[in-house]
Amino acid sequence: MESNENFESTDFTDFIENGNKFGGGIEFREGGPIQLLKYEEGSENRKFGQILINPEALNILQAIREPIAIISVVGSFRRGKSWFANVLHGRHDGFYLGPGVEGCTRGIYMWSPPFKLSNEQSD
């Protein structure tokens, strides 16, 4: 196997500055999606399903001290929610985009780390 010494690391700065066609000039966001809530089906031992919270995601949310705004993307499966969420983040590799007819992101996801906007207004 050849060494990777001849390859530059992935740098999206030029991609962003020269008109990110994917996100339409939207600022590239570092990080990635993390599942906040997961639905676990019922079983023989448990008649009903349950909603589980990801402790790692909960810790991220509990560390936020500023007011927050939530941007959500909802809809039926296989309708482009993950694609649109990627566009909002100015990237094409955040949320997984599956090729099949089955949905590939189940539950509620958030972006980690959350991104901050500076705003003169306090509300």
PDB file of C-alpha atoms in Angstrom:
ATOM      1  CA  MET A   1       0.000   0.000   0.000  1.00  0.00           C
ATOM      2  CA  GLU A   2       1.321   3.457  -0.892  1.00  0.00           C
ATOM      3  CA  SER A   3       1.944   6.163   1.652  1.00  0.00           C
ATOM      4  CA  ASN A   4      -0.464   9.091   1.863  1.00  0.00           C
ATOM      5  CA  GLU A   5       2.413  11.585   2.012  1.00  0.00           C
ATOM      6  CA  ASN A   6       1.627  12.847  -1.499  1.00  0.00           C
ATOM      7  CA  PHE A   7      -1.979  13.674  -0.682  1.00  0.00           C
ATOM      8  CA  GLU A   8      -3.103  16.900   0.916  1.00  0.00           C
ATOM      9  CA  SER A   9      -5.543  16.747   3.788  1.00  0.00           C
ATOM     10  CA  THR A  10      -9.132  17.592   2.958  1.00  0.00           C
ATOM     11  CA  ASP A  11      -9.569  21.354   3.185  1.00  0.00           C
ATOM     12  CA  PHE A  12     -12.971  22.786   2.348  1.00  0.00           C
ATOM     13  CA  THR A  13     -11.916  26.462   2.612  1.00  0.00           C
ATOM     14  CA  ASP A  14     -11.510  26.897  -1.152  1.00  0.00           C
ATOM     15  CA  PHE A  15     -14.760  25.021  -1.756  1.00  0.00           C
ATOM     16  CA  ILE A  16     -16.616  27.438   0.523  1.00  0.00           C
ATOM     17  CA  GLU A  17     -14.957  30.660  -0.611  1.00  0.00           C
ATOM     18  CA  ASN A  18     -15.551  29.921  -4.289  1.00  0.00           C
ATOM     19  CA  GLY A  19     -19.291  29.402  -4.000  1.00  0.00           C
ATOM     20  CA  ASN A  20     -20.242  26.138  -2.355  1.00  0.00           C
ATOM     21  CA  LYS A  21     -22.648  24.900  -5.018  1.00  0.00           C
ATOM     22  CA  PHE A  22     -24.064  22.286  -2.665  1.00  0.00           C
ATOM     23  CA  GLY A  23     -25.002  24.700   0.099  1.00  0.00           C
ATOM     24  CA  GLY A  24     -25.379  27.786  -2.072  1.00  0.00           C
ATOM     25  CA  GLY A  25     -22.660  29.712  -0.236  1.00  0.00           C
ATOM     26  CA  ILE A  26     -23.758  28.607   3.233  1.00  0.00           C
ATOM     27  CA  GLU A  27     -20.917  28.539   5.737  1.00  0.00           C
ATOM     28  CA  PHE A  28     -19.365  25.091   6.192  1.00  0.00           C
ATOM     29  CA  ARG A  29     -20.097  23.760   9.699  1.00  0.00           C
ATOM     30  CA  GLU A  30     -17.574  21.659  11.561  1.00  0.00           C
ATOM     31  CA  GLY A  31     -18.735  18.579  13.439  1.00  0.00           C
ATOM     32  CA  GLY A  32     -21.388  16.083  12.542  1.00  0.00           C
ATOM     33  CA  PRO A  33     -24.784  14.655  13.416  1.00  0.00           C
ATOM     34  CA  ILE A  34     -25.333  12.925  16.741  1.00  0.00           C
ATOM     35  CA  GLN A  35     -28.487  11.037  17.668  1.00  0.00           C
ATOM     36  CA  LEU A  36     -30.399  12.643  20.526  1.00  0.00           C
ATOM     37  CA  LEU A  37     -33.458  10.362  20.723  1.00  0.00           C
ATOM     38  CA  LYS A  38     -33.814   6.792  19.509  1.00  0.00           C
ATOM     39  CA  TYR A  39     -36.926   4.644  19.293  1.00  0.00           C
ATOM     40  CA  GLU A  40     -36.421   1.033  20.305  1.00  0.00           C
ATOM     41  CA  GLU A  41     -39.116  -1.414  19.196  1.00  0.00           C
ATOM     42  CA  GLY A  42     -41.001  -3.534  21.711  1.00  0.00           C
ATOM     43  CA  SER A  43     -40.037  -7.161  22.190  1.00  0.00           C
ATOM     44  CA  GLU A  44     -41.358 -10.383  23.697  1.00  0.00           C
ATOM     45  CA  ASN A  45     -40.315  -9.162  27.134  1.00  0.00           C
ATOM     46  CA  ARG A  46     -41.482  -5.579  26.597  1.00  0.00           C
ATOM     47  CA  LYS A  47     -44.886  -5.069  25.000  1.00  0.00           C
ATOM     48  CA  PHE A  48     -44.352  -1.441  23.986  1.00  0.00           C
ATOM     49  CA  GLY A  49     -41.418   0.334  22.398  1.00  0.00           C
ATOM     50  CA  GLN A  50     -39.460   2.962  24.248  1.00  0.00           C
ATOM     51  CA  ILE A  51     -37.692   6.226  23.508  1.00  0.00           C
ATOM     52  CA  LEU A  52     -34.070   6.346  24.634  1.00  0.00           C
ATOM     53  CA  ILE A  53     -31.975   9.476  25.113  1.00  0.00           C
ATOM     54  CA  ASN A  54     -28.306   9.510  24.159  1.00  0.00           C
ATOM     55  CA  PRO A  55     -26.319  10.589  27.267  1.00  0.00           C
ATOM     56  CA  GLU A  56     -23.545  12.091  25.110  1.00  0.00           C
ATOM     57  CA  ALA A  57     -26.020  14.336  23.283  1.00  0.00           C
ATOM     58  CA  LEU A  58     -27.719  15.252  26.558  1.00  0.00           C
ATOM     59  CA  ASN A  59     -24.370  16.365  28.016  1.00  0.00           C
ATOM     60  CA  ILE A  60     -23.789  18.618  25.007  1.00  0.00           C
ATOM     61  CA  LEU A  61     -27.194  20.250  25.465  1.00  0.00           C
ATOM     62  CA  GLN A  62     -26.773  20.654  29.221  1.00  0.00           C
ATOM     63  CA  ALA A  63     -23.495  22.522  28.677  1.00  0.00           C
ATOM     64  CA  ILE A  64     -25.214  25.265  26.643  1.00  0.00           C
ATOM     65  CA  ARG A  65     -25.761  28.389  28.732  1.00  0.00           C
ATOM     66  CA  GLU A  66     -27.030  30.778  26.054  1.00  0.00           C
ATOM     67  CA  PRO A  67     -30.553  30.949  24.626  1.00  0.00           C
ATOM     68  CA  ILE A  68     -30.982  28.548  21.719  1.00  0.00           C
ATOM     69  CA  ALA A  69     -33.059  28.366  18.561  1.00  0.00           C
ATOM     70  CA  ILE A  70     -33.999  25.012  17.089  1.00  0.00           C
ATOM     71  CA  ILE A  71     -34.125  24.412  13.355  1.00  0.00           C
ATOM     72  CA  SER A  72     -35.966  21.196  12.548  1.00  0.00           C
ATOM     73  CA  VAL A  73     -36.527  19.195   9.395  1.00  0.00           C
ATOM     74  CA  VAL A  74     -39.461  16.772   9.566  1.00  0.00           C
ATOM     75  CA  GLY A  75     -41.420  14.649   7.129  1.00  0.00           C
ATOM     76  CA  SER A  76     -42.105  11.198   5.752  1.00  0.00           C
ATOM     77  CA  PHE A  77     -39.264   8.773   5.144  1.00  0.00           C
ATOM     78  CA  ARG A  78     -37.251   9.055   1.902  1.00  0.00           C
ATOM     79  CA  ARG A  79     -38.313  12.653   1.245  1.00  0.00           C
ATOM     80  CA  GLY A  80     -34.913  14.412   1.465  1.00  0.00           C
ATOM     81  CA  LYS A  81     -34.753  15.509   5.101  1.00  0.00           C
ATOM     82  CA  SER A  82     -31.132  14.406   5.569  1.00  0.00           C
ATOM     83  CA  TRP A  83     -30.142  15.970   2.261  1.00  0.00           C
ATOM     84  CA  PHE A  84     -31.778  19.271   3.245  1.00  0.00           C
ATOM     85  CA  ALA A  85     -30.152  19.183   6.691  1.00  0.00           C
ATOM     86  CA  ASN A  86     -26.792  18.755   4.950  1.00  0.00           C
ATOM     87  CA  VAL A  87     -27.550  21.783   2.753  1.00  0.00           C
ATOM     88  CA  LEU A  88     -28.298  23.826   5.883  1.00  0.00           C
ATOM     89  CA  HIS A  89     -24.831  22.932   7.153  1.00  0.00           C
ATOM     90  CA  GLY A  90     -23.119  23.705   3.865  1.00  0.00           C
ATOM     91  CA  ARG A  91     -21.842  20.182   3.377  1.00  0.00           C
ATOM     92  CA  HIS A  92     -22.691  16.927   1.675  1.00  0.00           C
ATOM     93  CA  ASP A  93     -21.217  14.458   4.139  1.00  0.00           C
ATOM     94  CA  GLY A  94     -23.007  15.193   7.421  1.00  0.00           C
ATOM     95  CA  PHE A  95     -26.194  13.172   7.592  1.00  0.00           C
ATOM     96  CA  TYR A  96     -26.076   9.804   5.840  1.00  0.00           C
ATOM     97  CA  LEU A  97     -27.917   9.627   2.523  1.00  0.00           C
ATOM     98  CA  GLY A  98     -28.971   6.074   1.703  1.00  0.00           C
ATOM     99  CA  PRO A  99     -29.556   4.727  -1.800  1.00  0.00           C
ATOM    100  CA  GLY A 100     -32.436   2.367  -0.990  1.00  0.00           C
ATOM    101  CA  VAL A 101     -36.109   2.764  -0.244  1.00  0.00           C
ATOM    102  CA  GLU A 102     -35.699   2.267   3.498  1.00  0.00           C
ATOM    103  CA  GLY A 103     -35.224   5.295   5.750  1.00  0.00           C
ATOM    104  CA  CYS A 104     -31.693   5.585   7.108  1.00  0.00           C
ATOM    105  CA  THR A 105     -31.971   8.140   9.927  1.00  0.00           C
ATOM    106  CA  ARG A 106     -34.521   7.138  12.551  1.00  0.00           C
ATOM    107  CA  GLY A 107     -35.051   9.179  15.671  1.00  0.00           C
ATOM    108  CA  ILE A 108     -34.072  12.756  16.423  1.00  0.00           C
ATOM    109  CA  TYR A 109     -30.598  14.005  15.567  1.00  0.00           C
ATOM    110  CA  MET A 110     -28.757  17.205  16.383  1.00  0.00           C
ATOM    111  CA  TRP A 111     -25.563  18.773  15.095  1.00  0.00           C
ATOM    112  CA  SER A 112     -22.517  18.597  17.321  1.00  0.00           C
ATOM    113  CA  PRO A 113     -21.052  20.942  18.188  1.00  0.00           C
ATOM    114  CA  PRO A 114     -23.992  23.350  18.099  1.00  0.00           C
ATOM    115  CA  PHE A 115     -23.091  26.469  16.171  1.00  0.00           C
ATOM    116  CA  LYS A 116     -23.325  29.975  17.524  1.00  0.00           C
ATOM    117  CA  LEU A 117     -24.492  33.065  15.715  1.00  0.00           C
ATOM    118  CA  SER A 118     -23.493  36.476  16.942  1.00  0.00           C
ATOM    119  CA  ASN A 119     -26.489  38.738  17.115  1.00  0.00           C
ATOM    120  CA  GLU A 120     -26.891  42.269  18.404  1.00  0.00           C
ATOM    121  CA  GLN A 121     -30.396  41.478  19.613  1.00  0.00           C
ATOM    122  CA  SER A 122     -30.890  39.725  22.932  1.00  0.00           C
ATOM    123  CA  ASP A 123     -33.961  37.718  21.896  1.00  0.00           C
TER     124      ASP A 123
END
